[in-house]
Amino acid sequence: MTENVLIAGRYRKVRDLGKGGMGEVILAEDTQLKDSTGTYLPVAIKMIRWNQRKFTDEQLKRFEKEKQMMVDIISPGREQPRLHPNIIRILNFVD
């Protein structure tokens, strides 16, 4: 995927961060959220390569479990603890 491509009509790719067996992680800008300086919010996007190969049920369950763990750590309506810098906030899930 090339730079400056919009993903889900919202996220503009900046660069690749890493690749693995199931997909890739990219650095992007959220074009709908800006900070106080007017800079787009940087986000990391994990993209699963569904069309590259057939995933086993175990791999799909592992990804779903990972997604649910992230949601459980930071869930809406829950008092938000001070987060460790290595814990991310989930902003969006896109199919």
mmCIF file with all atom_site columns, C-alpha atoms in Angstrom:
data_model
loop_
_atom_site.group_PDB
_atom_site.id
_atom_site.type_symbol
_atom_site.label_atom_id
_atom_site.label_alt_id
_atom_site.label_comp_id
_atom_site.label_asym_id
_atom_site.label_entity_id
_atom_site.label_seq_id
_atom_site.pdbx_PDB_ins_code
_atom_site.Cartn_x
_atom_site.Cartn_y
_atom_site.Cartn_z
_atom_site.occupancy
_atom_site.B_iso_or_equiv
_atom_site.pdbx_formal_charge
_atom_site.auth_seq_id
_atom_site.auth_comp_id
_atom_site.auth_asym_id
_atom_site.auth_atom_id
_atom_site.pdbx_PDB_model_num
ATOM 1  C CA . MET A 1 1  ? 0.000   0.000   0.000  1.00 0.00 ? 1  MET A CA 1
ATOM 2  C CA . THR A 1 2  ? 1.430   3.376   -0.956 1.00 0.00 ? 2  THR A CA 1
ATOM 3  C CA . GLU A 1 3  ? 1.624   6.483   1.194  1.00 0.00 ? 3  GLU A CA 1
ATOM 4  C CA . ASN A 1 4  ? -1.196  9.072   1.233  1.00 0.00 ? 4  ASN A CA 1
ATOM 5  C CA . VAL A 1 5  ? -3.834  6.393   0.622  1.00 0.00 ? 5  VAL A CA 1
ATOM 6  C CA . LEU A 1 6  ? -6.997  6.810   2.725  1.00 0.00 ? 6  LEU A CA 1
ATOM 7  C CA . ILE A 1 7  ? -8.007  3.725   4.672  1.00 0.00 ? 7  ILE A CA 1
ATOM 8  C CA . ALA A 1 8  ? -11.691 3.414   5.611  1.00 0.00 ? 8  ALA A CA 1
ATOM 9  C CA . GLY A 1 9  ? -12.160 6.951   4.289  1.00 0.00 ? 9  GLY A CA 1
ATOM 10 C CA . ARG A 1 10 ? -10.432 8.350   7.383  1.00 0.00 ? 10 ARG A CA 1
ATOM 11 C CA . TYR A 1 11 ? -6.851  7.224   7.988  1.00 0.00 ? 11 TYR A CA 1
ATOM 12 C CA . ARG A 1 12 ? -4.002  8.464   5.760  1.00 0.00 ? 12 ARG A CA 1
ATOM 13 C CA . LYS A 1 13 ? -1.041  6.109   5.553  1.00 0.00 ? 13 LYS A CA 1
ATOM 14 C CA . VAL A 1 14 ? 2.298   7.649   6.516  1.00 0.00 ? 14 VAL A CA 1
ATOM 15 C CA . ARG A 1 15 ? 4.611   4.612   6.433  1.00 0.00 ? 15 ARG A CA 1
ATOM 16 C CA . ASP A 1 16 ? 4.985   0.910   7.191  1.00 0.00 ? 16 ASP A CA 1
ATOM 17 C CA . LEU A 1 17 ? 5.896   -0.017  10.773 1.00 0.00 ? 17 LEU A CA 1
ATOM 18 C CA . GLY A 1 18 ? 6.209   -3.786  10.454 1.00 0.00 ? 18 GLY A CA 1
ATOM 19 C CA . LYS A 1 19 ? 5.011   -6.980  8.811  1.00 0.00 ? 19 LYS A CA 1
ATOM 20 C CA . GLY A 1 20 ? 4.286   -10.441 10.149 1.00 0.00 ? 20 GLY A CA 1
ATOM 21 C CA . GLY A 1 21 ? 2.698   -13.709 9.179  1.00 0.00 ? 21 GLY A CA 1
ATOM 22 C CA . MET A 1 22 ? -0.894  -12.472 9.389  1.00 0.00 ? 22 MET A CA 1
ATOM 23 C CA . GLY A 1 23 ? -0.577  -8.891  8.189  1.00 0.00 ? 23 GLY A CA 1
ATOM 24 C CA . GLU A 1 24 ? 1.103   -5.557  8.660  1.00 0.00 ? 24 GLU A CA 1
ATOM 25 C CA . VAL A 1 25 ? 1.109   -2.553  10.959 1.00 0.00 ? 25 VAL A CA 1
ATOM 26 C CA . ILE A 1 26 ? 1.249   0.925   9.478  1.00 0.00 ? 26 ILE A CA 1
ATOM 27 C CA . LEU A 1 27 ? 1.590   4.432   10.861 1.00 0.00 ? 27 LEU A CA 1
ATOM 28 C CA . ALA A 1 28 ? -1.252  6.666   9.724  1.00 0.00 ? 28 ALA A CA 1
ATOM 29 C CA . GLU A 1 29 ? -2.901  9.987   10.519 1.00 0.00 ? 29 GLU A CA 1
ATOM 30 C CA . ASP A 1 30 ? -6.524  10.192  11.618 1.00 0.00 ? 30 ASP A CA 1
ATOM 31 C CA . THR A 1 31 ? -7.851  12.870  9.272  1.00 0.00 ? 31 THR A CA 1
ATOM 32 C CA . GLN A 1 32 ? -10.882 13.429  11.514 1.00 0.00 ? 32 GLN A CA 1
ATOM 33 C CA . LEU A 1 33 ? -8.961  14.133  14.743 1.00 0.00 ? 33 LEU A CA 1
ATOM 34 C CA . LYS A 1 34 ? -6.474  16.969  15.315 1.00 0.00 ? 34 LYS A CA 1
ATOM 35 C CA . ASP A 1 35 ? -4.566  17.974  18.420 1.00 0.00 ? 35 ASP A CA 1
ATOM 36 C CA . SER A 1 36 ? -4.415  21.526  19.813 1.00 0.00 ? 36 SER A CA 1
ATOM 37 C CA . THR A 1 37 ? -1.716  22.491  17.287 1.00 0.00 ? 37 THR A CA 1
ATOM 38 C CA . GLY A 1 38 ? -3.849  21.396  14.332 1.00 0.00 ? 38 GLY A CA 1
ATOM 39 C CA . THR A 1 39 ? -1.774  18.276  13.682 1.00 0.00 ? 39 THR A CA 1
ATOM 40 C CA . TYR A 1 40 ? -3.602  15.097  12.720 1.00 0.00 ? 40 TYR A CA 1
ATOM 41 C CA . LEU A 1 41 ? -3.584  12.429  15.437 1.00 0.00 ? 41 LEU A CA 1
ATOM 42 C CA . PRO A 1 42 ? -1.052  9.668   14.669 1.00 0.00 ? 42 PRO A CA 1
ATOM 43 C CA . VAL A 1 43 ? -2.470  6.140   14.820 1.00 0.00 ? 43 VAL A CA 1
ATOM 44 C CA . ALA A 1 44 ? -1.158  2.633   14.283 1.00 0.00 ? 44 ALA A CA 1
ATOM 45 C CA . ILE A 1 45 ? -3.317  0.378   12.117 1.00 0.00 ? 45 ILE A CA 1
ATOM 46 C CA . LYS A 1 46 ? -3.093  -3.396  12.161 1.00 0.00 ? 46 LYS A CA 1
ATOM 47 C CA . MET A 1 47 ? -4.213  -4.747  8.811  1.00 0.00 ? 47 MET A CA 1
ATOM 48 C CA . ILE A 1 48 ? -4.888  -8.444  8.371  1.00 0.00 ? 48 ILE A CA 1
ATOM 49 C CA . ARG A 1 49 ? -4.114  -9.891  4.940  1.00 0.00 ? 49 ARG A CA 1
ATOM 50 C CA . TRP A 1 50 ? -7.373  -11.763 4.442  1.00 0.00 ? 50 TRP A CA 1
ATOM 51 C CA . ASN A 1 51 ? -6.870  -12.154 0.701  1.00 0.00 ? 51 ASN A CA 1
ATOM 52 C CA . GLN A 1 52 ? -3.281  -13.451 0.920  1.00 0.00 ? 52 GLN A CA 1
ATOM 53 C CA . ARG A 1 53 ? -4.097  -16.887 2.275  1.00 0.00 ? 53 ARG A CA 1
ATOM 54 C CA . LYS A 1 54 ? -6.663  -18.933 4.110  1.00 0.00 ? 54 LYS A CA 1
ATOM 55 C CA . PHE A 1 55 ? -6.365  -18.595 7.877  1.00 0.00 ? 55 PHE A CA 1
ATOM 56 C CA . THR A 1 56 ? -6.968  -21.523 10.155 1.00 0.00 ? 56 THR A CA 1
ATOM 57 C CA . ASP A 1 57 ? -9.732  -21.362 12.746 1.00 0.00 ? 57 ASP A CA 1
ATOM 58 C CA . GLU A 1 58 ? -7.029  -21.177 15.425 1.00 0.00 ? 58 GLU A CA 1
ATOM 59 C CA . GLN A 1 59 ? -5.420  -18.107 13.798 1.00 0.00 ? 59 GLN A CA 1
ATOM 60 C CA . LEU A 1 60 ? -8.760  -16.346 13.476 1.00 0.00 ? 60 LEU A CA 1
ATOM 61 C CA . LYS A 1 61 ? -9.589  -17.118 17.114 1.00 0.00 ? 61 LYS A CA 1
ATOM 62 C CA . ARG A 1 62 ? -6.210  -15.732 18.174 1.00 0.00 ? 62 ARG A CA 1
ATOM 63 C CA . PHE A 1 63 ? -6.864  -12.461 16.339 1.00 0.00 ? 63 PHE A CA 1
ATOM 64 C CA . GLU A 1 64 ? -10.357 -12.166 17.818 1.00 0.00 ? 64 GLU A CA 1
ATOM 65 C CA . LYS A 1 65 ? -8.913  -12.822 21.288 1.00 0.00 ? 65 LYS A CA 1
ATOM 66 C CA . GLU A 1 66 ? -6.280  -10.114 20.776 1.00 0.00 ? 66 GLU A CA 1
ATOM 67 C CA . LYS A 1 67 ? -8.955  -7.662  19.656 1.00 0.00 ? 67 LYS A CA 1
ATOM 68 C CA . GLN A 1 68 ? -11.146 -8.457  22.678 1.00 0.00 ? 68 GLN A CA 1
ATOM 69 C CA . MET A 1 69 ? -8.224  -8.092  25.092 1.00 0.00 ? 69 MET A CA 1
ATOM 70 C CA . MET A 1 70 ? -7.557  -4.589  23.775 1.00 0.00 ? 70 MET A CA 1
ATOM 71 C CA . VAL A 1 71 ? -11.222 -3.661  24.165 1.00 0.00 ? 71 VAL A CA 1
ATOM 72 C CA . ASP A 1 72 ? -11.292 -5.082  27.715 1.00 0.00 ? 72 ASP A CA 1
ATOM 73 C CA . ILE A 1 73 ? -8.251  -3.036  28.765 1.00 0.00 ? 73 ILE A CA 1
ATOM 74 C CA . ILE A 1 74 ? -9.829  0.267   27.737 1.00 0.00 ? 74 ILE A CA 1
ATOM 75 C CA . SER A 1 75 ? -13.591 0.006   27.613 1.00 0.00 ? 75 SER A CA 1
ATOM 76 C CA . PRO A 1 76 ? -15.983 2.975   27.245 1.00 0.00 ? 76 PRO A CA 1
ATOM 77 C CA . GLY A 1 77 ? -17.761 4.060   30.404 1.00 0.00 ? 77 GLY A CA 1
ATOM 78 C CA . ARG A 1 78 ? -15.126 2.591   32.683 1.00 0.00 ? 78 ARG A CA 1
ATOM 79 C CA . GLU A 1 79 ? -13.001 4.832   34.876 1.00 0.00 ? 79 GLU A CA 1
ATOM 80 C CA . GLN A 1 80 ? -9.840  5.282   32.872 1.00 0.00 ? 80 GLN A CA 1
ATOM 81 C CA . PRO A 1 81 ? -6.643  4.414   34.751 1.00 0.00 ? 81 PRO A CA 1
ATOM 82 C CA . ARG A 1 82 ? -3.395  6.182   33.939 1.00 0.00 ? 82 ARG A CA 1
ATOM 83 C CA . LEU A 1 83 ? -2.162  4.086   31.036 1.00 0.00 ? 83 LEU A CA 1
ATOM 84 C CA . HIS A 1 84 ? 1.267   2.604   30.615 1.00 0.00 ? 84 HIS A CA 1
ATOM 85 C CA . PRO A 1 85 ? 2.881   4.126   27.491 1.00 0.00 ? 85 PRO A CA 1
ATOM 86 C CA . ASN A 1 86 ? 2.870   0.700   25.799 1.00 0.00 ? 86 ASN A CA 1
ATOM 87 C CA . ILE A 1 87 ? -0.909  0.265   26.125 1.00 0.00 ? 87 ILE A CA 1
ATOM 88 C CA . ILE A 1 88 ? -2.894  1.564   23.206 1.00 0.00 ? 88 ILE A CA 1
ATOM 89 C CA . ARG A 1 89 ? -6.371  3.004   22.986 1.00 0.00 ? 89 ARG A CA 1
ATOM 90 C CA . ILE A 1 90 ? -8.700  1.411   20.440 1.00 0.00 ? 90 ILE A CA 1
ATOM 91 C CA . LEU A 1 91 ? -10.295 4.102   18.289 1.00 0.00 ? 91 LEU A CA 1
ATOM 92 C CA . ASN A 1 92 ? -11.998 2.019   15.641 1.00 0.00 ? 92 ASN A CA 1
ATOM 93 C CA . PHE A 1 93 ? -12.554 -1.444  14.175 1.00 0.00 ? 93 PHE A CA 1
ATOM 94 C CA . VAL A 1 94 ? -13.103 -1.614  10.420 1.00 0.00 ? 94 VAL A CA 1
ATOM 95 C CA . ASP A 1 95 ? -13.979 -4.707  8.397  1.00 0.00 ? 95 ASP A CA 1
#
